[in-house]
C-alpha cells in the first residue's frame, strides 16, 4: 500500500471512504478549537513590527500530550522569547508548533527496515509511528483523535500567551473546520491561529495554496532552495493581493551554504515590490543530515550559520527580520549535535517522531544569538563575507 505521495498532494490513501466521511462530519460538527476573534488578534499582532518566535516539535504525538510535557514546552518558549526580547529590545510574539502539529509530509511514501517495507509514518493524525503493518495503515479516526488532543493541549496552554500553529497538510482535517464568521462572511480555519503551507505542497496550482487563499487566518509558506523570486511573486499575488500587513509570511529554509545568496535575491524582490509580507528564518529544515549510523540529525553550527546569513541578508537588503522558526523539545534530548556528528551521543536520548529538535540548552543559546543579531546596538554592517563565513 502507498500511504501518501506527491502525486496525491501528500494526502493519505485512506482505505475506507465511509470512515473519512464520518470523521469529516465529526470535525465539522465540533466546537471551534480557536475562535475568529483570537485569530484576528494574532493577525493584528503580526501587522505590528514585533518579532515572531515560532517553535515546537517537528511532529507532536498523542503520547506526549500531557500537562507536564506541555508545561515543559511552554517554559522553553517563554525562556527563548525572553532571550530574544531581552537581547534586542523588540517585542516578541510567541507561536508554538503546538496543539495540532500531527501531520507530516514525507520524502518517501514507504520505509524499509530489515527487508520489510511499510507505508511511512505520516503523523498521529494519520497512522502510528510503530513499525508494524497494522499501525501504519492510515486510519481516518485519527483525524478526530488529533482534534480531541488539540483541544486538550489548548486547555493546558490556557493563559500562557502562546498562539498555536501547524502545517495545513491534511485537507480532510482543515476543510471541515473552516467556517464563515457570521458578520463579515470571511472564512476562518478554526484548527489553529496560524497555518503554514509546507515546502512540498506550496505549488500555485495545488489544493493547499487554493485552500490558504480562501481563509482569513494569518498564513505562512515555507520556501526552500529550489524556489526563485518569481515563486514569491506568485504566492504574494494569490495569498496577499491587497498587501495587507499581518496576512502573509515567508519562512525561508535554504540550507546554510547557499542561504545568503538565495536570501539576498528573495529579499531584494520583496524590497523592490514594497510587499508587507513578513520574512522568517527556518535554519533547520535545509540543514538536515544523516549520521553514519543512519540517524537524522542537524549540526548546531550550521543552524547558527543559516541564522547569521538570514540576518546578514535582511540587513543588506533593508528588509526587517520578522521571525525565527525552530524545531525544539522541552526535554533534554540528544537529537542535534553541537559541532561534529557523533552517533554515540545521538543514541543517548533520541526521541523525535520525525525531525531532530534542539534541546533546551541548544535552543536557549540560539535564542540568545537571535537576540544579539536583532539588537539595534550591534555593528550595523554584517557584510556579505561575515554572513558567508558564519563568524
Ligand atoms: C516541517 O516544518 O516539519 C517541514 C516538513 O518543513 P518543510 O516543509 O520546510 O520541509
Ligand atoms: Co520538521
Short mmCIF file of C-alpha atoms and ligand atoms in Angstrom, two decimals:
data_model
loop_
_atom_site.label_atom_id
_atom_site.label_comp_id
_atom_site.label_asym_id
_atom_site.label_seq_id
_atom_site.Cartn_x
_atom_site.Cartn_y
_atom_site.Cartn_z
CA UNK A 1 0.00 0.00 0.00
CA UNK A 2 1.15 3.52 -0.75
CA UNK A 3 0.18 5.83 2.08
CA UNK A 4 0.75 9.28 0.61
CA UNK A 5 2.54 10.50 -2.48
CA UNK A 6 3.45 13.79 -4.11
CA UNK A 7 1.07 12.82 -6.94
CA UNK A 8 -1.74 12.81 -4.40
CA UNK A 9 -0.58 16.16 -2.94
CA UNK A 10 0.64 14.30 0.14
CA UNK A 11 -2.89 13.28 1.11
CA UNK A 12 -3.20 9.86 2.77
CA UNK A 13 -4.64 6.98 0.84
CA UNK A 14 -7.41 6.35 3.35
CA UNK A 15 -8.60 2.75 2.94
CA UNK A 16 -12.21 3.43 3.98
CA UNK A 17 -14.13 6.27 2.32
CA UNK A 18 -17.14 5.99 4.62
CA UNK A 19 -14.91 6.34 7.68
CA UNK A 20 -13.36 9.50 6.19
CA UNK A 21 -16.82 11.00 5.72
CA UNK A 22 -17.73 10.16 9.32
CA UNK A 23 -14.51 11.80 10.54
CA UNK A 24 -15.14 14.92 8.45
CA UNK A 25 -18.70 15.15 9.77
CA UNK A 26 -17.45 14.88 13.35
CA UNK A 27 -14.90 17.66 12.73
CA UNK A 28 -17.48 19.86 11.03
CA UNK A 29 -19.84 19.47 13.99
CA UNK A 30 -17.24 20.08 16.71
CA UNK A 31 -16.91 23.37 18.57
CA UNK A 32 -14.06 25.54 17.19
CA UNK A 33 -10.62 24.93 18.69
CA UNK A 34 -9.69 28.61 18.33
CA UNK A 35 -12.14 31.46 17.81
CA UNK A 36 -12.25 34.01 15.00
CA UNK A 37 -11.53 36.93 17.40
CA UNK A 38 -8.41 35.14 18.67
CA UNK A 39 -7.27 34.50 15.10
CA UNK A 40 -7.82 38.20 14.35
CA UNK A 41 -5.85 39.08 17.49
CA UNK A 42 -2.80 37.23 16.15
CA UNK A 43 -3.31 38.85 12.75
CA UNK A 44 -3.18 42.31 14.28
CA UNK A 45 -0.13 41.41 16.38
CA UNK A 46 1.57 40.28 13.16
CA UNK A 47 0.68 43.58 11.50
CA UNK A 48 2.93 45.29 14.08
CA UNK A 49 6.72 45.28 13.94
CA UNK A 50 7.13 42.58 16.60
CA UNK A 51 9.47 39.61 16.10
CA UNK A 52 7.94 36.12 15.80
CA UNK A 53 9.30 33.15 17.70
CA UNK A 54 7.68 30.08 16.10
CA UNK A 55 8.91 26.85 17.63
CA UNK A 56 7.97 23.38 18.82
CA UNK A 57 8.01 19.76 17.80
CA UNK A 58 8.52 18.56 14.25
CA UNK A 59 5.69 16.13 14.98
CA UNK A 60 3.65 16.25 18.17
CA UNK A 61 2.46 12.87 19.43
CA UNK A 62 -0.69 11.87 21.30
CA UNK A 63 1.51 10.02 23.79
CA UNK A 64 3.37 13.17 24.82
CA UNK A 65 0.23 15.27 25.12
CA UNK A 66 0.39 15.57 28.90
CA UNK A 67 0.17 18.63 31.17
CA UNK A 68 3.80 18.13 32.21
CA UNK A 69 5.11 17.90 28.66
CA UNK A 70 3.14 20.94 27.52
CA UNK A 71 4.37 22.86 30.59
CA UNK A 72 7.98 22.00 29.66
CA UNK A 73 7.41 23.21 26.11
CA UNK A 74 5.79 26.45 27.28
CA UNK A 75 8.61 27.08 29.76
CA UNK A 76 11.16 26.74 26.95
CA UNK A 77 9.20 29.01 24.60
CA UNK A 78 8.98 31.65 27.33
CA UNK A 79 12.70 31.40 28.08
CA UNK A 80 13.53 31.75 24.39
CA UNK A 81 11.14 34.69 23.95
CA UNK A 82 12.83 36.30 26.99
CA UNK A 83 16.28 35.88 25.43
CA UNK A 84 15.17 37.41 22.14
CA UNK A 85 13.22 40.30 23.68
CA UNK A 86 15.92 40.96 26.29
CA UNK A 87 18.75 40.92 23.76
CA UNK A 88 17.04 43.01 21.10
CA UNK A 89 14.56 45.22 22.91
CA UNK A 90 11.93 44.18 20.39
CA UNK A 91 8.55 42.75 21.42
CA UNK A 92 8.19 39.04 20.66
CA UNK A 93 5.05 37.20 19.55
CA UNK A 94 5.25 33.52 20.50
CA UNK A 95 3.63 30.98 18.19
CA UNK A 96 4.01 27.29 19.05
CA UNK A 97 4.23 24.41 16.64
CA UNK A 98 1.69 23.02 19.06
CA UNK A 99 -1.91 21.89 19.60
CA UNK A 100 -2.31 20.36 16.14
CA UNK A 101 1.11 19.61 14.61
CA UNK A 102 0.07 16.00 13.93
CA UNK A 103 0.55 15.51 10.18
CA UNK A 104 3.80 15.10 8.23
CA UNK A 105 4.64 15.18 4.53
CA UNK A 106 7.36 12.62 3.81
CA UNK A 107 10.02 12.46 1.14
CA UNK A 108 9.35 8.74 0.60
CA UNK A 109 5.92 7.04 0.72
CA UNK A 110 7.40 3.88 2.22
CA UNK A 111 10.04 2.95 4.76
CA UNK A 112 12.09 -0.28 4.81
CA UNK A 113 13.67 -1.93 7.83
CA UNK A 114 15.40 -5.33 7.80
CA UNK A 115 13.89 -6.22 4.44
CA UNK A 116 10.33 -5.21 5.43
CA UNK A 117 8.67 -2.31 3.59
CA UNK A 118 5.72 -0.45 5.11
CA UNK A 119 3.97 2.89 4.50
CA UNK A 120 5.86 5.80 6.06
CA UNK A 121 4.68 7.31 9.34
CA UNK A 122 2.59 10.36 8.40
CA UNK A 123 1.89 11.78 11.85
CA UNK A 124 -0.51 10.72 14.60
CA UNK A 125 -3.42 12.33 12.73
CA UNK A 126 -2.96 9.62 10.08
CA UNK A 127 -1.23 6.45 11.29
CA UNK A 128 1.04 5.07 14.03
CA UNK A 129 4.77 5.53 14.41
CA UNK A 130 5.22 1.90 15.49
CA UNK A 131 6.78 -0.13 12.66
CA UNK A 132 4.01 -2.68 12.07
CA UNK A 133 1.69 -3.21 9.11
CA UNK A 134 -1.43 -2.68 11.20
CA UNK A 135 -0.28 0.59 12.78
CA UNK A 136 0.97 2.09 9.51
CA UNK A 137 -2.41 1.82 7.75
CA UNK A 138 -3.95 5.33 7.61
CA UNK A 139 -6.99 5.41 9.92
CA UNK A 140 -9.39 8.37 9.48
CA UNK A 141 -10.47 8.11 13.12
CA UNK A 142 -7.07 9.61 13.91
CA UNK A 143 -8.30 12.91 12.42
CA UNK A 144 -10.89 13.08 15.19
CA UNK A 145 -8.33 12.00 17.80
CA UNK A 146 -5.99 14.76 16.63
CA UNK A 147 -8.78 17.28 17.13
CA UNK A 148 -9.55 15.96 20.63
CA UNK A 149 -5.86 16.04 21.54
CA UNK A 150 -5.51 19.58 20.22
CA UNK A 151 -8.38 20.66 22.44
CA UNK A 152 -6.66 19.08 25.45
CA UNK A 153 -3.38 20.83 24.62
CA UNK A 154 -5.22 24.15 24.31
CA UNK A 155 -6.63 23.62 27.80
CA UNK A 156 -3.08 23.08 29.12
CA UNK A 157 -1.96 26.21 27.25
CA UNK A 158 -4.71 28.41 28.70
CA UNK A 159 -3.30 31.70 29.93
CA UNK A 160 0.21 31.01 28.57
CA UNK A 161 0.16 33.71 25.88
CA UNK A 162 1.20 31.21 23.21
CA UNK A 163 -0.59 31.25 19.85
CA UNK A 164 -0.94 27.93 18.01
CA UNK A 165 0.16 26.85 14.54
CA UNK A 166 0.68 23.74 12.45
CA UNK A 167 1.25 22.75 8.85
CA UNK A 168 -2.07 22.78 6.98
CA UNK A 169 -1.36 19.50 5.23
CA UNK A 170 -4.41 17.27 5.65
CA UNK A 171 -7.28 18.83 3.79
CA UNK A 172 -9.68 16.29 5.33
CA UNK A 173 -8.74 17.85 8.67
CA UNK A 174 -8.63 21.55 7.76
CA UNK A 175 -11.61 21.91 5.43
CA UNK A 176 -14.30 20.68 7.86
CA UNK A 177 -13.01 23.13 10.47
CA UNK A 178 -13.27 26.04 8.05
CA UNK A 179 -16.42 28.09 8.51
CA UNK A 180 -17.72 31.56 7.68
CA UNK A 181 -17.64 34.04 10.53
CA UNK A 182 -21.14 35.47 10.62
CA UNK A 183 -20.59 39.23 10.36
CA UNK A 184 -18.08 39.67 7.54
CA UNK A 185 -18.64 36.39 5.69
CA UNK A 186 -14.90 35.65 5.79
CA UNK A 187 -13.89 32.03 6.30
CA UNK A 188 -11.75 31.02 9.27
CA UNK A 189 -9.94 27.73 9.80
CA UNK A 190 -10.62 27.13 13.48
CA UNK A 191 -7.92 24.43 13.86
CA UNK A 192 -5.15 26.95 14.80
CA UNK A 193 -4.38 30.66 14.84
CA UNK A 194 -1.75 30.46 12.10
CA UNK A 195 -1.46 27.81 9.39
CA UNK A 196 1.55 27.25 7.23
CA UNK A 197 1.93 25.53 3.87
CA UNK A 198 4.97 23.28 3.59
CA UNK A 199 7.77 23.27 1.06
CA UNK A 200 6.36 20.17 -0.65
CA UNK A 201 2.79 21.44 -1.09
CA UNK A 202 3.21 25.12 -1.98
CA UNK A 203 2.52 24.69 -5.72
CA UNK A 204 0.47 27.60 -7.05
CA UNK A 205 -1.78 25.16 -8.87
CA UNK A 206 -2.15 22.73 -5.95
CA UNK A 207 -5.01 22.44 -3.46
CA UNK A 208 -3.09 23.74 -0.43
CA UNK A 209 -2.46 27.25 -1.73
CA UNK A 210 -6.02 27.33 -3.01
CA UNK A 211 -7.23 26.42 0.49
CA UNK A 212 -4.99 29.01 2.17
CA UNK A 213 -6.16 31.75 -0.21
CA UNK A 214 -9.73 31.21 1.00
CA UNK A 215 -9.21 31.63 4.75
CA UNK A 216 -8.71 34.74 6.85
CA UNK A 217 -6.09 33.24 9.22
CA UNK A 218 -2.52 34.50 9.02
CA UNK A 219 -0.71 32.27 6.52
CA UNK A 220 2.94 31.30 6.25
CA UNK A 221 4.60 29.46 3.37
CA UNK A 222 7.88 27.53 3.57
CA UNK A 223 10.36 28.49 0.88
CA UNK A 224 13.26 26.16 0.06
CA UNK A 225 16.35 26.46 -2.16
CA UNK A 226 14.62 25.43 -5.40
CA UNK A 227 12.32 28.47 -5.27
CA UNK A 228 13.02 31.66 -7.22
CA UNK A 229 11.84 35.22 -6.57
CA UNK A 230 9.16 34.55 -9.20
CA UNK A 231 7.69 31.94 -6.85
CA UNK A 232 7.32 34.66 -4.21
CA UNK A 233 5.61 36.92 -6.72
CA UNK A 234 3.06 34.21 -7.49
CA UNK A 235 2.41 33.41 -3.82
CA UNK A 236 2.06 37.08 -2.89
CA UNK A 237 -0.43 37.63 -5.73
CA UNK A 238 -2.62 34.72 -4.64
CA UNK A 239 -2.31 34.94 -0.85
CA UNK A 240 -1.93 38.65 -0.19
CA UNK A 241 -3.16 40.53 -3.26
CA UNK A 242 -4.08 43.62 -1.19
CA UNK A 243 -0.65 43.64 0.50
CA UNK A 244 -2.22 43.66 3.97
CA UNK A 245 0.29 43.65 6.86
CA UNK A 246 -0.10 40.60 9.14
CA UNK A 247 -1.58 38.36 6.47
CA UNK A 248 1.40 36.54 4.90
CA UNK A 249 4.83 35.35 6.00
CA UNK A 250 7.53 33.55 4.05
CA UNK A 251 9.52 31.04 6.09
CA UNK A 252 12.87 30.55 4.36
CA UNK A 253 14.74 27.23 4.82
CA UNK A 254 17.56 27.35 2.33
CA UNK A 255 20.47 25.38 3.81
CA UNK A 256 23.42 27.18 5.33
CA UNK A 257 25.76 27.01 2.35
CA UNK A 258 23.61 28.87 -0.16
CA UNK A 259 21.40 30.76 2.29
CA UNK A 260 22.93 34.21 1.96
CA UNK A 261 22.89 34.37 -1.85
CA UNK A 262 19.43 32.83 -2.20
CA UNK A 263 18.01 35.09 0.51
CA UNK A 264 19.64 38.16 -0.95
CA UNK A 265 17.77 37.54 -4.23
CA UNK A 266 14.47 36.77 -2.48
CA UNK A 267 14.58 39.72 -0.10
CA UNK A 268 15.60 42.08 -2.88
CA UNK A 269 12.37 41.18 -4.68
CA UNK A 270 10.39 41.95 -1.51
CA UNK A 271 12.00 45.39 -1.12
CA UNK A 272 11.67 46.20 -4.82
CA UNK A 273 7.94 45.36 -4.80
CA UNK A 274 7.20 47.03 -1.47
CA UNK A 275 5.44 43.98 -0.03
CA UNK A 276 4.43 44.00 3.63
CA UNK A 277 4.96 40.21 3.91
CA UNK A 278 6.92 39.06 6.93
CA UNK A 279 10.18 37.16 6.48
CA UNK A 280 11.00 34.34 8.89
CA UNK A 281 14.15 32.20 9.08
CA UNK A 282 13.85 28.42 9.49
CA UNK A 283 17.53 27.49 9.86
CA UNK A 284 16.75 23.79 10.44
CA UNK A 285 14.96 22.16 7.51
CA UNK A 286 17.67 22.94 4.96
CA UNK A 287 20.34 21.56 7.28
CA UNK A 288 19.22 18.00 7.99
CA UNK A 289 21.97 15.40 7.59
CA UNK A 290 22.18 11.65 8.16
CA UNK A 291 24.76 10.21 10.55
CA UNK A 292 26.97 7.21 9.64
CA UNK A 293 24.55 5.00 11.63
CA UNK A 294 21.64 6.36 9.57
CA UNK A 295 20.17 8.79 12.14
CA UNK A 296 18.70 12.13 11.01
CA UNK A 297 20.43 15.00 12.78
CA UNK A 298 21.39 18.67 12.50
CA UNK A 299 24.68 20.31 13.40
CA UNK A 300 24.07 23.39 15.58
CA UNK A 301 26.90 25.36 13.95
CA UNK A 302 25.16 25.02 10.55
CA UNK A 303 21.87 26.13 12.12
CA UNK A 304 23.69 29.17 13.51
CA UNK A 305 25.35 29.83 10.15
CA UNK A 306 22.00 29.96 8.34
CA UNK A 307 20.61 32.22 11.07
CA UNK A 308 23.53 34.64 10.60
CA UNK A 309 23.13 34.50 6.82
CA UNK A 310 19.45 35.43 7.21
CA UNK A 311 20.17 38.45 9.40
CA UNK A 312 23.02 39.48 7.09
CA UNK A 313 20.77 39.30 4.02
CA UNK A 314 18.00 41.24 5.82
CA UNK A 315 20.48 43.91 6.78
CA UNK A 316 22.00 44.15 3.31
CA UNK A 317 18.61 44.40 1.56
CA UNK A 318 16.86 46.61 4.09
CA UNK A 319 14.18 44.04 4.96
CA UNK A 320 13.07 43.84 8.60
CA UNK A 321 13.87 40.39 10.05
CA UNK A 322 10.44 39.08 11.02
CA UNK A 323 10.99 35.88 12.94
CA UNK A 324 12.72 32.61 13.64
CA UNK A 325 11.15 29.16 13.14
CA UNK A 326 12.71 26.26 15.07
CA UNK A 327 12.14 22.64 16.00
CA UNK A 328 12.72 22.31 19.73
CA UNK A 329 11.95 19.90 22.55
CA UNK A 330 11.19 20.83 26.15
CA UNK A 331 13.19 17.76 27.21
CA UNK A 332 16.95 17.28 27.22
CA UNK A 333 17.01 15.15 24.05
CA UNK A 334 20.15 14.24 22.05
CA UNK A 335 18.90 14.81 18.51
CA UNK A 336 21.06 17.70 17.26
CA UNK A 337 24.86 17.75 17.67
CA UNK A 338 26.97 20.77 18.63
CA UNK A 339 29.72 20.59 16.01
CA UNK A 340 30.57 17.02 14.99
CA UNK A 341 28.26 14.16 14.18
CA UNK A 342 28.54 11.64 16.98
CA UNK A 343 26.38 8.50 16.88
CA UNK A 344 27.17 7.61 20.48
CA UNK A 345 25.73 10.96 21.62
CA UNK A 346 22.71 10.68 19.30
CA UNK A 347 21.91 7.25 20.78
CA UNK A 348 21.70 8.56 24.35
CA UNK A 349 18.24 10.16 24.17
CA UNK A 350 16.82 10.42 20.66
CA UNK A 351 13.03 10.57 20.86
CA UNK A 352 11.73 12.64 17.94
CA UNK A 353 8.89 11.09 15.96
CA UNK A 354 10.23 12.90 12.90
CA UNK A 355 12.96 15.54 12.56
CA UNK A 356 15.73 16.22 15.14
CA UNK A 357 14.93 19.03 17.62
CA UNK A 358 17.14 21.38 19.59
CA UNK A 359 17.16 20.56 23.29
CA UNK A 360 16.50 23.38 25.82
CA UNK A 361 20.20 24.30 26.17
CA UNK A 362 20.78 24.41 22.42
CA UNK A 363 17.51 26.29 21.85
CA UNK A 364 18.22 28.92 24.51
CA UNK A 365 21.69 29.58 23.11
CA UNK A 366 20.24 30.00 19.63
CA UNK A 367 17.61 32.39 21.01
CA UNK A 368 20.39 34.41 22.65
CA UNK A 369 22.18 34.62 19.29
CA UNK A 370 18.95 35.79 17.64
CA UNK A 371 18.56 38.46 20.33
CA UNK A 372 22.09 39.69 19.59
CA UNK A 373 21.65 39.68 15.81
CA UNK A 374 18.37 41.53 16.17
CA UNK A 375 19.75 44.16 18.51
CA UNK A 376 19.83 47.66 17.03
CA UNK A 377 23.04 48.24 19.02
CA UNK A 378 25.11 45.67 17.21
CA UNK A 379 27.51 46.57 14.41
CA UNK A 380 25.15 47.56 11.63
CA UNK A 381 27.13 46.09 8.74
CA UNK A 382 27.41 42.30 8.92
CA UNK A 383 28.72 42.28 5.39
CA UNK A 384 28.44 39.51 2.92
CA UNK A 385 31.78 37.93 3.91
CA UNK A 386 30.80 37.76 7.54
CA UNK A 387 27.45 36.15 6.81
CA UNK A 388 29.07 33.66 4.45
CA UNK A 389 31.89 32.65 6.76
CA UNK A 390 29.47 32.09 9.64
CA UNK A 391 31.55 34.11 12.06
C1 LIG B 1 8.44 20.91 8.89
O1 LIG B 1 8.34 22.11 9.21
O2 LIG B 1 8.44 19.99 9.71
C2 LIG B 1 8.63 20.58 7.45
C3 LIG B 1 8.29 19.41 6.95
O3 LIG B 1 9.19 21.61 6.79
P1 LIG B 1 9.39 21.88 5.22
O4 LIG B 1 8.01 21.93 4.62
O5 LIG B 1 10.08 23.20 5.22
O6 LIG B 1 10.23 20.76 4.68
CO1 LIG B 2 10.39 19.06 10.61
#
